[in-house]
Amino acid sequence: MEINEIEITHRKVSYAQEKADLTYMTVGLWFTSDWKGKEESYWVKLLDLAPVVDDTGKVLALKPLGDIPSLPGEVLSNQIMTRDKTGPIITMVLEEPNRRATRLKHLKGKAEVSQVRSQTLKFDLVAAQGKVLDHSLLKGFPIRPAWKEKDGYTFATLGVPPMHARLVSWGLEAQGQMLEDLSIGERGRITLDHTYQGSLPKGCLLVLQVAVPTETKTFEFDFTDIELP
């Protein structure tokens, strides 16, 4: 395992909200190993992370960054690097270091990394309305679909856990064809939305693409005296 890249970003834009945080640091972690399969997607889950401290003593908290898939939490990554070995590169987003800092004292933690394949699951939409989906590949990963029609539109939703990276995509199918949606969205990280024109055809199916682990490894990392850019 290696640190692939460290980048510190300072931004100033005229349209930013008063409390918008436009400064941060990203650390690219490369989880390299000898993987048995040839799948090109990886699912990474951060299990533990010690406080990240720069050489001035500032503790750098993890932070989300818009729609960039980043640790903490679960991340599904297709960004792969290969040299002697292969593995995904995952971004960790932290607060910016002190302007006087030149190094990070250490970066220590543990992550679970799985090589995954995508599998399609289909459910009768009417029968699944308001219920947690029952499937062996969804154990410990509750998904609750719902839908309603209003004003000439159909609004379909999925209730999902806050960490739902293993759900690659979803939609509705009728007569063997995926229905074209008007819009998609996400609310509060636990509700996913699709909007469709008109009423749904009879026999509509809910179609999920889920990431299924084929090989899982645990990485423990402990980098010290890390030079900052």
Short mmCIF file of C-alpha atoms in Angstrom, two decimals:
data_model
loop_
_atom_site.label_atom_id
_atom_site.label_comp_id
_atom_site.label_asym_id
_atom_site.label_seq_id
_atom_site.Cartn_x
_atom_site.Cartn_y
_atom_site.Cartn_z
CA MET A 1 0.00 0.00 0.00
CA GLU A 2 1.22 3.50 -0.85
CA ILE A 3 0.31 7.15 -0.63
CA ASN A 4 -0.19 8.00 -4.29
CA GLU A 5 -0.73 11.75 -4.06
CA ILE A 6 -1.26 14.63 -1.63
CA GLU A 7 -2.86 17.85 -2.77
CA ILE A 8 -3.81 20.98 -0.82
CA THR A 9 -6.49 23.18 -2.37
CA HIS A 10 -7.12 26.84 -1.61
CA ARG A 11 -10.04 28.38 -3.49
CA LYS A 12 -11.71 31.75 -3.50
CA VAL A 13 -14.81 32.30 -5.62
CA SER A 14 -17.18 35.24 -5.84
CA TYR A 15 -20.36 33.14 -5.67
CA ALA A 16 -19.45 31.08 -2.58
CA GLN A 17 -21.78 31.14 0.41
CA GLU A 18 -20.46 33.00 3.43
CA LYS A 19 -19.68 29.83 5.39
CA ALA A 20 -18.56 27.72 2.42
CA ASP A 21 -15.36 25.78 3.14
CA LEU A 22 -13.19 25.96 0.03
CA THR A 23 -9.87 24.81 1.49
CA TYR A 24 -9.02 21.17 2.06
CA MET A 25 -6.38 18.50 1.58
CA THR A 26 -6.81 15.29 -0.39
CA VAL A 27 -4.71 12.18 0.14
CA GLY A 28 -4.81 9.45 -2.50
CA LEU A 29 -4.33 5.99 -1.02
CA TRP A 30 -3.32 3.15 -3.34
CA PHE A 31 -4.41 -0.25 -1.98
CA THR A 32 -2.04 -2.42 -3.97
CA SER A 33 -1.96 -6.21 -3.81
CA ASP A 34 -1.98 -9.42 -5.83
CA TRP A 35 -5.64 -9.92 -6.69
CA LYS A 36 -6.87 -13.26 -8.04
CA GLY A 37 -9.72 -11.95 -10.18
CA LYS A 38 -9.85 -9.58 -13.14
CA GLU A 39 -12.75 -7.42 -11.94
CA GLU A 40 -12.13 -3.71 -12.43
CA SER A 41 -14.17 -2.36 -9.52
CA TYR A 42 -13.28 -2.25 -5.84
CA TRP A 43 -15.30 -1.56 -2.73
CA VAL A 44 -13.35 0.09 0.10
CA LYS A 45 -14.54 0.52 3.68
CA LEU A 46 -12.51 2.47 6.26
CA LEU A 47 -12.55 0.49 9.51
CA ASP A 48 -10.31 2.66 11.68
CA LEU A 49 -8.30 5.88 11.44
CA ALA A 50 -6.07 7.42 14.09
CA PRO A 51 -6.14 11.22 14.43
CA VAL A 52 -4.21 12.85 11.58
CA VAL A 53 -1.89 15.53 12.98
CA ASP A 54 0.49 17.89 11.19
CA ASP A 55 3.86 18.96 12.60
CA THR A 56 2.37 22.08 14.20
CA GLY A 57 0.01 19.92 16.25
CA LYS A 58 -3.15 20.69 14.27
CA VAL A 59 -5.57 17.75 14.10
CA LEU A 60 -7.01 17.38 10.59
CA ALA A 61 -10.58 16.14 10.59
CA LEU A 62 -12.06 14.06 7.79
CA LYS A 63 -14.65 15.91 5.75
CA PRO A 64 -17.01 15.24 2.84
CA LEU A 65 -16.37 17.04 -0.43
CA GLY A 66 -19.46 17.42 -2.58
CA ASP A 67 -20.06 14.41 -4.79
CA ILE A 68 -16.45 13.16 -4.72
CA PRO A 69 -16.49 9.55 -3.46
CA SER A 70 -14.11 9.65 -0.52
CA LEU A 71 -13.34 8.03 2.80
CA PRO A 72 -14.67 7.78 5.50
CA GLY A 73 -17.48 5.38 4.81
CA GLU A 74 -17.85 3.03 1.88
CA VAL A 75 -16.43 3.90 -1.54
CA LEU A 76 -16.90 2.08 -4.83
CA SER A 77 -13.94 2.85 -7.08
CA ASN A 78 -13.09 2.21 -10.72
CA GLN A 79 -9.85 4.22 -10.50
CA ILE A 80 -7.17 1.55 -10.66
CA MET A 81 -3.39 1.78 -10.92
CA THR A 82 -1.12 -1.07 -11.96
CA ARG A 83 2.64 -1.35 -11.63
CA ASP A 84 4.06 -4.59 -10.23
CA LYS A 85 0.74 -5.00 -8.43
CA THR A 86 -2.80 -3.70 -8.89
CA GLY A 87 -5.33 -1.94 -6.71
CA PRO A 88 -7.77 0.95 -6.36
CA ILE A 89 -6.86 4.55 -5.58
CA ILE A 90 -9.21 6.08 -3.02
CA THR A 91 -9.35 9.72 -1.98
CA MET A 92 -9.31 10.77 1.66
CA VAL A 93 -10.43 14.37 2.22
CA LEU A 94 -9.21 16.24 5.31
CA GLU A 95 -9.06 19.74 6.66
CA GLU A 96 -6.14 21.75 5.35
CA PRO A 97 -2.95 21.67 7.44
CA ASN A 98 -1.64 24.72 9.24
CA ARG A 99 -0.01 27.11 6.76
CA ARG A 100 3.28 26.63 8.65
CA ALA A 101 3.11 22.83 8.50
CA THR A 102 5.60 20.95 6.35
CA ARG A 103 4.73 17.35 7.27
CA LEU A 104 2.09 15.04 8.65
CA LYS A 105 3.29 13.21 11.73
CA HIS A 106 1.56 9.98 10.71
CA LEU A 107 -1.34 8.46 8.82
CA LYS A 108 -2.47 5.27 10.51
CA GLY A 109 -5.56 3.15 10.06
CA LYS A 110 -7.22 0.04 8.72
CA ALA A 111 -9.42 -0.54 5.68
CA GLU A 112 -11.28 -3.44 4.15
CA VAL A 113 -10.94 -3.69 0.37
CA SER A 114 -13.00 -6.00 -1.82
CA GLN A 115 -12.69 -6.73 -5.49
CA VAL A 116 -16.27 -6.79 -6.75
CA ARG A 117 -18.41 -7.77 -9.68
CA SER A 118 -21.77 -6.25 -10.57
CA GLN A 119 -24.89 -8.40 -10.31
CA THR A 120 -28.44 -7.60 -11.39
CA LEU A 121 -31.35 -8.19 -9.01
CA LYS A 122 -34.99 -7.80 -10.05
CA PHE A 123 -38.11 -7.46 -7.89
CA ASP A 124 -41.81 -7.08 -8.60
CA LEU A 125 -42.37 -3.39 -7.85
CA VAL A 126 -45.97 -3.73 -6.65
CA ALA A 127 -45.17 -6.63 -4.33
CA ALA A 128 -42.11 -4.81 -2.94
CA GLN A 129 -43.94 -1.54 -2.18
CA GLY A 130 -42.90 -0.29 1.26
CA LYS A 131 -41.10 -3.51 2.23
CA VAL A 132 -37.43 -4.25 2.90
CA LEU A 133 -36.17 -6.27 -0.05
CA ASP A 134 -35.44 -9.91 0.77
CA HIS A 135 -32.39 -11.35 -0.99
CA SER A 136 -29.27 -13.17 0.18
CA LEU A 137 -27.03 -10.52 -1.44
CA LEU A 138 -28.78 -7.75 0.50
CA LYS A 139 -28.34 -9.16 4.01
CA GLY A 140 -27.30 -6.35 6.34
CA PHE A 141 -28.09 -3.85 3.58
CA PRO A 142 -31.78 -2.89 3.93
CA ILE A 143 -33.39 -1.34 0.85
CA ARG A 144 -37.03 -0.24 0.98
CA PRO A 145 -38.70 0.79 -2.32
CA ALA A 146 -41.81 2.92 -2.64
CA TRP A 147 -43.63 4.71 -5.45
CA LYS A 148 -46.63 6.95 -6.03
CA GLU A 149 -48.36 8.67 -8.92
CA LYS A 150 -49.21 12.36 -8.80
CA ASP A 151 -50.06 15.05 -11.38
CA GLY A 152 -49.14 12.88 -14.34
CA TYR A 153 -45.82 11.68 -12.94
CA THR A 154 -44.60 8.62 -11.07
CA PHE A 155 -42.18 9.18 -8.20
CA ALA A 156 -40.11 6.13 -7.24
CA THR A 157 -37.89 6.12 -4.16
CA LEU A 158 -35.46 3.80 -2.43
CA GLY A 159 -34.80 4.02 1.28
CA VAL A 160 -31.16 3.02 1.76
CA PRO A 161 -28.51 3.03 4.52
CA PRO A 162 -26.32 6.17 4.72
CA MET A 163 -23.41 4.10 3.38
CA HIS A 164 -24.75 2.55 0.17
CA ALA A 165 -21.80 2.44 -2.22
CA ARG A 166 -22.51 -1.22 -3.00
CA LEU A 167 -25.70 -0.11 -4.80
CA VAL A 168 -24.20 0.69 -8.20
CA SER A 169 -27.41 1.79 -9.93
CA TRP A 170 -31.15 1.21 -10.00
CA GLY A 171 -34.21 1.84 -12.12
CA LEU A 172 -37.51 0.43 -13.36
CA GLU A 173 -38.10 -2.06 -16.15
CA ALA A 174 -41.20 -2.97 -18.15
CA GLN A 175 -41.48 -5.58 -20.91
CA GLY A 176 -37.74 -6.11 -20.92
CA GLN A 177 -36.87 -2.43 -21.37
CA MET A 178 -35.55 0.04 -18.80
CA LEU A 179 -37.89 3.00 -18.39
CA GLU A 180 -36.46 6.42 -19.19
CA ASP A 181 -36.46 8.69 -16.15
CA LEU A 182 -37.00 12.45 -16.16
CA SER A 183 -34.79 13.11 -13.16
CA ILE A 184 -32.81 11.40 -10.42
CA GLY A 185 -31.84 12.67 -7.00
CA GLU A 186 -30.71 11.89 -3.48
CA ARG A 187 -32.05 13.29 -0.21
CA GLY A 188 -30.18 13.18 3.07
CA ARG A 189 -27.99 10.27 1.88
CA ILE A 190 -30.80 7.82 2.79
CA THR A 191 -33.43 8.40 0.07
CA LEU A 192 -32.82 7.95 -3.65
CA ASP A 193 -35.34 9.32 -6.16
CA HIS A 194 -36.33 8.66 -9.76
CA THR A 195 -39.13 10.55 -11.53
CA TYR A 196 -40.98 9.13 -14.54
CA GLN A 197 -43.50 10.58 -16.98
CA GLY A 198 -47.05 9.22 -16.64
CA SER A 199 -48.25 6.01 -15.00
CA LEU A 200 -46.15 2.89 -14.74
CA PRO A 201 -46.91 -0.04 -17.07
CA LYS A 202 -48.30 -3.23 -15.56
CA GLY A 203 -45.76 -5.80 -14.47
CA CYS A 204 -43.12 -3.19 -13.70
CA LEU A 205 -39.89 -4.47 -12.14
CA LEU A 206 -37.43 -2.78 -9.81
CA VAL A 207 -33.91 -3.44 -11.14
CA LEU A 208 -30.84 -3.09 -8.92
CA GLN A 209 -27.19 -3.35 -9.88
CA VAL A 210 -25.25 -4.30 -6.75
CA ALA A 211 -21.55 -4.81 -6.11
CA VAL A 212 -20.81 -8.35 -4.95
CA PRO A 213 -17.40 -9.05 -3.33
CA THR A 214 -15.31 -11.76 -4.98
CA GLU A 215 -12.18 -11.31 -2.84
CA THR A 216 -11.70 -9.27 0.34
CA LYS A 217 -8.49 -8.15 2.04
CA THR A 218 -7.76 -6.06 5.13
CA PHE A 219 -5.08 -3.38 4.88
CA GLU A 220 -3.40 -1.89 7.95
CA PHE A 221 -1.35 1.21 7.17
CA ASP A 222 1.00 3.36 9.23
CA PHE A 223 2.82 6.10 7.32
CA THR A 224 5.05 8.48 9.29
CA ASP A 225 6.80 11.80 8.67
CA ILE A 226 4.87 12.49 5.45
CA GLU A 227 6.09 15.50 3.47
CA LEU A 228 3.42 18.02 2.48
CA PRO A 229 3.35 19.78 -0.92
#
